[in-house]
PDB file of C-alpha atoms in Angstrom:
ATOM      1  CA  ASN A   1      10.596  23.389 -68.092  1.00  0.00           C
ATOM      2  CA  VAL A   2       8.965  20.870 -65.762  1.00  0.00           C
ATOM      3  CA  TRP A   3       5.433  19.596 -66.136  1.00  0.00           C
ATOM      4  CA  THR A   4       3.137  16.953 -64.795  1.00  0.00           C
ATOM      5  CA  GLU A   5      -0.079  15.428 -65.997  1.00  0.00           C
ATOM      6  CA  VAL A   6      -2.791  13.789 -63.905  1.00  0.00           C
ATOM      7  CA  PRO A   7      -5.694  12.289 -65.899  1.00  0.00           C
ATOM      8  CA  SER A   8      -8.373  13.398 -63.420  1.00  0.00           C
ATOM      9  CA  ASP A   9      -6.976  16.954 -63.062  1.00  0.00           C
ATOM     10  CA  ALA A  10      -9.577  19.427 -64.372  1.00  0.00           C
ATOM     11  CA  ASN A  11      -7.181  22.411 -64.169  1.00  0.00           C
ATOM     12  CA  ILE A  12      -4.587  22.076 -66.950  1.00  0.00           C
ATOM     13  CA  TYR A  13      -3.178  25.556 -66.249  1.00  0.00           C
ATOM     14  CA  ASN A  14      -1.191  24.630 -63.126  1.00  0.00           C
ATOM     15  CA  ASP A  15       0.787  21.701 -64.562  1.00  0.00           C
ATOM     16  CA  THR A  16       3.947  23.491 -65.747  1.00  0.00           C
ATOM     17  CA  ILE A  17       6.717  25.459 -64.066  1.00  0.00           C
ATOM     18  CA  ASN A  18       9.539  27.325 -65.818  1.00  0.00           C
ATOM     19  CA  ILE A  19      12.692  28.283 -63.947  1.00  0.00           C
ATOM     20  CA  ASN A  20      15.729  30.056 -65.380  1.00  0.00           C
ATOM     21  CA  PHE A  21      18.894  29.843 -63.332  1.00  0.00           C
ATOM     22  CA  ASP A  22      22.613  30.463 -63.493  1.00  0.00           C
ATOM     23  CA  TYR A  23      25.017  28.426 -61.432  1.00  0.00           C
ATOM     24  CA  ASN A  24      27.522  31.202 -61.423  1.00  0.00           C
ATOM     25  CA  ASN A  25      27.378  34.724 -62.847  1.00  0.00           C
ATOM     26  CA  SER A  26      31.044  35.536 -62.297  1.00  0.00           C
ATOM     27  CA  ALA A  27      33.709  35.815 -64.968  1.00  0.00           C
ATOM     28  CA  ALA A  28      35.374  32.520 -65.853  1.00  0.00           C
ATOM     29  CA  GLU A  29      38.659  31.670 -64.156  1.00  0.00           C
ATOM     30  CA  ILE A  30      41.646  31.647 -66.518  1.00  0.00           C
ATOM     31  CA  LEU A  31      44.235  28.865 -66.387  1.00  0.00           C
ATOM     32  CA  PRO A  32      46.426  28.273 -64.518  1.00  0.00           C
ATOM     33  CA  TRP A  33      43.993  28.432 -61.589  1.00  0.00           C
ATOM     34  CA  SER A  34      43.953  26.766 -58.173  1.00  0.00           C
ATOM     35  CA  GLU A  35      42.043  26.835 -54.885  1.00  0.00           C
ATOM     36  CA  ASP A  36      43.369  25.655 -51.519  1.00  0.00           C
ATOM     37  CA  PHE A  37      40.385  26.836 -49.375  1.00  0.00           C
ATOM     38  CA  GLU A  38      42.711  28.718 -46.992  1.00  0.00           C
ATOM     39  CA  ALA A  39      40.615  31.926 -47.217  1.00  0.00           C
ATOM     40  CA  PHE A  40      37.271  30.138 -46.734  1.00  0.00           C
ATOM     41  CA  PRO A  41      35.470  30.792 -43.421  1.00  0.00           C
ATOM     42  CA  LEU A  42      35.328  27.809 -41.064  1.00  0.00           C
ATOM     43  CA  CYS A  43      31.958  26.083 -40.635  1.00  0.00           C
ATOM     44  CA  GLY A  44      30.228  24.380 -37.736  1.00  0.00           C
ATOM     45  CA  THR A  45      31.171  20.761 -37.076  1.00  0.00           C
ATOM     46  CA  ALA A  46      28.023  19.537 -35.295  1.00  0.00           C
ATOM     47  CA  SER A  47      26.484  16.304 -36.564  1.00  0.00           C
ATOM     48  CA  ASP A  48      23.310  18.070 -37.646  1.00  0.00           C
ATOM     49  CA  CYS A  49      22.863  16.928 -41.244  1.00  0.00           C
ATOM     50  CA  GLU A  50      21.290  19.579 -43.441  1.00  0.00           C
ATOM     51  CA  ALA A  51      20.840  22.081 -40.582  1.00  0.00           C
ATOM     52  CA  GLU A  52      24.425  23.340 -41.091  1.00  0.00           C
ATOM     53  CA  VAL A  53      24.604  25.855 -43.922  1.00  0.00           C
ATOM     54  CA  CYS A  54      28.215  26.560 -44.807  1.00  0.00           C
ATOM     55  CA  ALA A  55      29.130  29.757 -46.630  1.00  0.00           C
ATOM     56  CA  THR A  56      31.645  29.577 -49.461  1.00  0.00           C
ATOM     57  CA  ILE A  57      33.642  32.263 -51.255  1.00  0.00           C
ATOM     58  CA  ASN A  58      35.626  32.658 -54.492  1.00  0.00           C
ATOM     59  CA  ASN A  59      32.570  31.755 -56.592  1.00  0.00           C
ATOM     60  CA  PHE A  60      32.117  28.278 -55.125  1.00  0.00           C
ATOM     61  CA  ILE A  61      28.488  27.319 -54.488  1.00  0.00           C
ATOM     62  CA  ASN A  62      27.161  24.920 -51.863  1.00  0.00           C
ATOM     63  CA  GLU A  63      23.813  23.784 -53.284  1.00  0.00           C
ATOM     64  CA  ALA A  64      20.704  24.515 -51.211  1.00  0.00           C
ATOM     65  CA  ASN A  65      20.007  21.821 -48.605  1.00  0.00           C
ATOM     66  CA  GLY A  66      16.709  20.062 -49.107  1.00  0.00           C
ATOM     67  CA  VAL A  67      16.358  21.532 -52.610  1.00  0.00           C
ATOM     68  CA  LYS A  68      19.354  20.583 -54.776  1.00  0.00           C
ATOM     69  CA  ASP A  69      21.142  18.281 -52.316  1.00  0.00           C
ATOM     70  CA  ASP A  70      20.970  17.156 -48.694  1.00  0.00           C
ATOM     71  CA  ILE A  71      24.017  18.458 -46.795  1.00  0.00           C
ATOM     72  CA  ASP A  72      26.730  21.097 -47.259  1.00  0.00           C
ATOM     73  CA  TRP A  73      30.433  20.735 -47.817  1.00  0.00           C
ATOM     74  CA  ARG A  74      32.111  22.279 -44.758  1.00  0.00           C
ATOM     75  CA  THR A  75      35.401  24.094 -44.305  1.00  0.00           C
ATOM     76  CA  ASN A  76      37.427  22.752 -41.394  1.00  0.00           C
ATOM     77  CA  GLN A  77      40.896  22.610 -39.838  1.00  0.00           C
ATOM     78  CA  SER A  78      42.547  19.798 -37.907  1.00  0.00           C
ATOM     79  CA  ASP A  79      40.458  16.686 -37.083  1.00  0.00           C
ATOM     80  CA  THR A  80      36.883  16.031 -38.131  1.00  0.00           C
ATOM     81  CA  PRO A  81      34.391  15.524 -35.284  1.00  0.00           C
ATOM     82  CA  SER A  82      33.787  11.843 -36.155  1.00  0.00           C
ATOM     83  CA  ASN A  83      36.372   9.485 -34.644  1.00  0.00           C
ATOM     84  CA  GLY A  84      38.340   7.423 -37.147  1.00  0.00           C
ATOM     85  CA  THR A  85      37.411   9.535 -40.162  1.00  0.00           C
ATOM     86  CA  GLY A  86      38.812  12.534 -41.937  1.00  0.00           C
ATOM     87  CA  PRO A  87      42.256  14.055 -41.990  1.00  0.00           C
ATOM     88  CA  SER A  88      44.122  15.694 -39.128  1.00  0.00           C
ATOM     89  CA  VAL A  89      45.933  18.096 -41.497  1.00  0.00           C
ATOM     90  CA  ASP A  90      44.964  19.726 -44.776  1.00  0.00           C
ATOM     91  CA  PHE A  91      46.540  18.774 -48.103  1.00  0.00           C
ATOM     92  CA  ASN A  92      48.260  22.094 -48.785  1.00  0.00           C
ATOM     93  CA  PRO A  93      50.174  23.315 -46.774  1.00  0.00           C
ATOM     94  CA  GLY A  94      49.798  20.062 -44.789  1.00  0.00           C
ATOM     95  CA  THR A  95      49.251  21.569 -41.355  1.00  0.00           C
ATOM     96  CA  ALA A  96      46.564  21.303 -38.659  1.00  0.00           C
ATOM     97  CA  SER A  97      45.858  25.036 -39.155  1.00  0.00           C
ATOM     98  CA  GLY A  98      45.255  24.661 -42.906  1.00  0.00           C
ATOM     99  CA  ASN A  99      41.734  24.498 -44.358  1.00  0.00           C
ATOM    100  CA  TYR A 100      40.039  21.673 -46.256  1.00  0.00           C
ATOM    101  CA  MET A 101      36.471  20.891 -47.340  1.00  0.00           C
ATOM    102  CA  TYR A 102      34.726  17.796 -45.961  1.00  0.00           C
ATOM    103  CA  LEU A 103      31.324  16.208 -45.400  1.00  0.00           C
ATOM    104  CA  GLU A 104      29.926  15.299 -41.981  1.00  0.00           C
ATOM    105  CA  PRO A 105      27.374  12.512 -42.458  1.00  0.00           C
ATOM    106  CA  SER A 106      27.146  11.526 -38.782  1.00  0.00           C
ATOM    107  CA  GLY A 107      23.884  12.071 -36.968  1.00  0.00           C
ATOM    108  CA  GLY A 108      21.598  10.363 -39.460  1.00  0.00           C
ATOM    109  CA  CYS A 109      22.988  11.790 -42.699  1.00  0.00           C
ATOM    110  CA  THR A 110      24.431   8.549 -44.060  1.00  0.00           C
ATOM    111  CA  GLY A 111      23.607   8.179 -47.737  1.00  0.00           C
ATOM    112  CA  GLU A 112      22.838  11.868 -48.258  1.00  0.00           C
ATOM    113  CA  GLU A 113      24.131  13.809 -51.264  1.00  0.00           C
ATOM    114  CA  ALA A 114      26.209  16.994 -51.229  1.00  0.00           C
ATOM    115  CA  GLN A 115      27.088  19.119 -54.238  1.00  0.00           C
ATOM    116  CA  LEU A 116      29.848  21.716 -54.359  1.00  0.00           C
ATOM    117  CA  ILE A 117      29.885  23.755 -57.586  1.00  0.00           C
ATOM    118  CA  SER A 118      33.222  25.281 -58.574  1.00  0.00           C
ATOM    119  CA  PRO A 119      33.634  28.557 -60.429  1.00  0.00           C
ATOM    120  CA  CYS A 120      33.457  28.482 -64.206  1.00  0.00           C
ATOM    121  CA  ILE A 121      36.880  27.755 -65.697  1.00  0.00           C
ATOM    122  CA  ASP A 122      37.722  28.916 -69.219  1.00  0.00           C
ATOM    123  CA  LEU A 123      39.256  26.065 -71.207  1.00  0.00           C
ATOM    124  CA  THR A 124      38.884  27.787 -74.597  1.00  0.00           C
ATOM    125  CA  ASN A 125      42.572  28.340 -75.367  1.00  0.00           C
ATOM    126  CA  GLU A 126      44.075  25.544 -73.286  1.00  0.00           C
ATOM    127  CA  GLY A 127      43.329  21.979 -72.504  1.00  0.00           C
ATOM    128  CA  GLY A 128      42.581  21.437 -68.879  1.00  0.00           C
ATOM    129  CA  LEU A 129      44.263  19.159 -66.404  1.00  0.00           C
ATOM    130  CA  LEU A 130      42.336  18.748 -63.180  1.00  0.00           C
ATOM    131  CA  GLU A 131      44.303  17.771 -60.119  1.00  0.00           C
ATOM    132  CA  PHE A 132      42.698  17.500 -56.717  1.00  0.00           C
ATOM    133  CA  ALA A 133      43.405  15.848 -53.400  1.00  0.00           C
ATOM    134  CA  TYR A 134      40.915  13.761 -51.479  1.00  0.00           C
ATOM    135  CA  HIS A 135      40.894  11.977 -48.140  1.00  0.00           C
ATOM    136  CA  MET A 136      38.312   9.216 -47.683  1.00  0.00           C
ATOM    137  CA  SER A 137      38.877   7.377 -44.442  1.00  0.00           C
ATOM    138  CA  GLY A 138      36.265   5.464 -42.466  1.00  0.00           C
ATOM    139  CA  GLY A 139      34.189   2.309 -42.465  1.00  0.00           C
ATOM    140  CA  ASP A 140      31.035   3.897 -43.898  1.00  0.00           C
ATOM    141  CA  MET A 141      32.710   6.020 -46.547  1.00  0.00           C
ATOM    142  CA  GLY A 142      30.470   6.973 -49.478  1.00  0.00           C
ATOM    143  CA  SER A 143      31.407   7.826 -53.047  1.00  0.00           C
ATOM    144  CA  LEU A 144      33.060  10.806 -54.716  1.00  0.00           C
ATOM    145  CA  HIS A 145      31.757  11.758 -58.169  1.00  0.00           C
ATOM    146  CA  LEU A 146      33.123  14.450 -60.467  1.00  0.00           C
ATOM    147  CA  ASP A 147      30.719  15.964 -63.009  1.00  0.00           C
ATOM    148  CA  ILE A 148      31.291  18.782 -65.489  1.00  0.00           C
ATOM    149  CA  LEU A 149      28.986  21.367 -67.086  1.00  0.00           C
ATOM    150  CA  VAL A 150      30.055  22.339 -70.610  1.00  0.00           C
ATOM    151  CA  ASN A 151      27.979  24.705 -72.739  1.00  0.00           C
ATOM    152  CA  GLY A 152      24.880  23.984 -70.656  1.00  0.00           C
ATOM    153  CA  ASN A 153      25.196  20.185 -70.734  1.00  0.00           C
ATOM    154  CA  TRP A 154      26.139  18.045 -67.738  1.00  0.00           C
ATOM    155  CA  THR A 155      28.463  15.075 -68.134  1.00  0.00           C
ATOM    156  CA  ASN A 156      28.388  12.921 -65.028  1.00  0.00           C
ATOM    157  CA  ASP A 157      31.327  10.909 -63.698  1.00  0.00           C
ATOM    158  CA  ILE A 158      34.079  12.265 -65.947  1.00  0.00           C
ATOM    159  CA  MET A 159      36.465  10.031 -64.023  1.00  0.00           C
ATOM    160  CA  PRO A 160      35.874   6.696 -62.308  1.00  0.00           C
ATOM    161  CA  THR A 161      33.886   7.089 -59.094  1.00  0.00           C
ATOM    162  CA  ILE A 162      35.983   6.786 -55.925  1.00  0.00           C
ATOM    163  CA  SER A 163      34.162   4.734 -53.284  1.00  0.00           C
ATOM    164  CA  GLY A 164      34.742   3.307 -49.830  1.00  0.00           C
ATOM    165  CA  ASP A 165      37.598   3.599 -47.366  1.00  0.00           C
ATOM    166  CA  GLN A 166      40.739   4.847 -49.161  1.00  0.00           C
ATOM    167  CA  GLY A 167      42.925   4.902 -46.064  1.00  0.00           C
ATOM    168  CA  ASP A 168      44.139   7.684 -43.816  1.00  0.00           C
ATOM    169  CA  GLN A 169      46.125   9.722 -46.320  1.00  0.00           C
ATOM    170  CA  TRP A 170      45.568  12.399 -48.944  1.00  0.00           C
TER     171      TRP A 170
END
């Protein structure tokens, strides 16, 4: 429920908007669960900021550009288009033909935000251990945040934020 109030506004009936939404309507994933992005379709690699809309599968959601975030996570193989950044191989299986997700902030997208929503994961009967690989190489590297939605409530930065150049390794 979002509303606004302007003291000189004579029409009080256009101040509120209600939106119901679900991030994901699929059944929750049961542990153990993993995703290596190998089945994801490859995306464009042009430095075109929010113009690139990258489709995801397996109940992952790339938030809408210009609405929820600014740019999409992209599926790629081999090198990224920006020199001196990104991996040349994926994490698993560690080959140039393996897929990984990355962000392309070149072309005026520096400082933009990208959100990738994972499928719902059922932690009811088991504690969860999250393991993921990341590659953050480059002089203008941003920050990686990990947030979690539990029972309708977001908890931001459930681990320390990873920022800046982390070297050329996974």
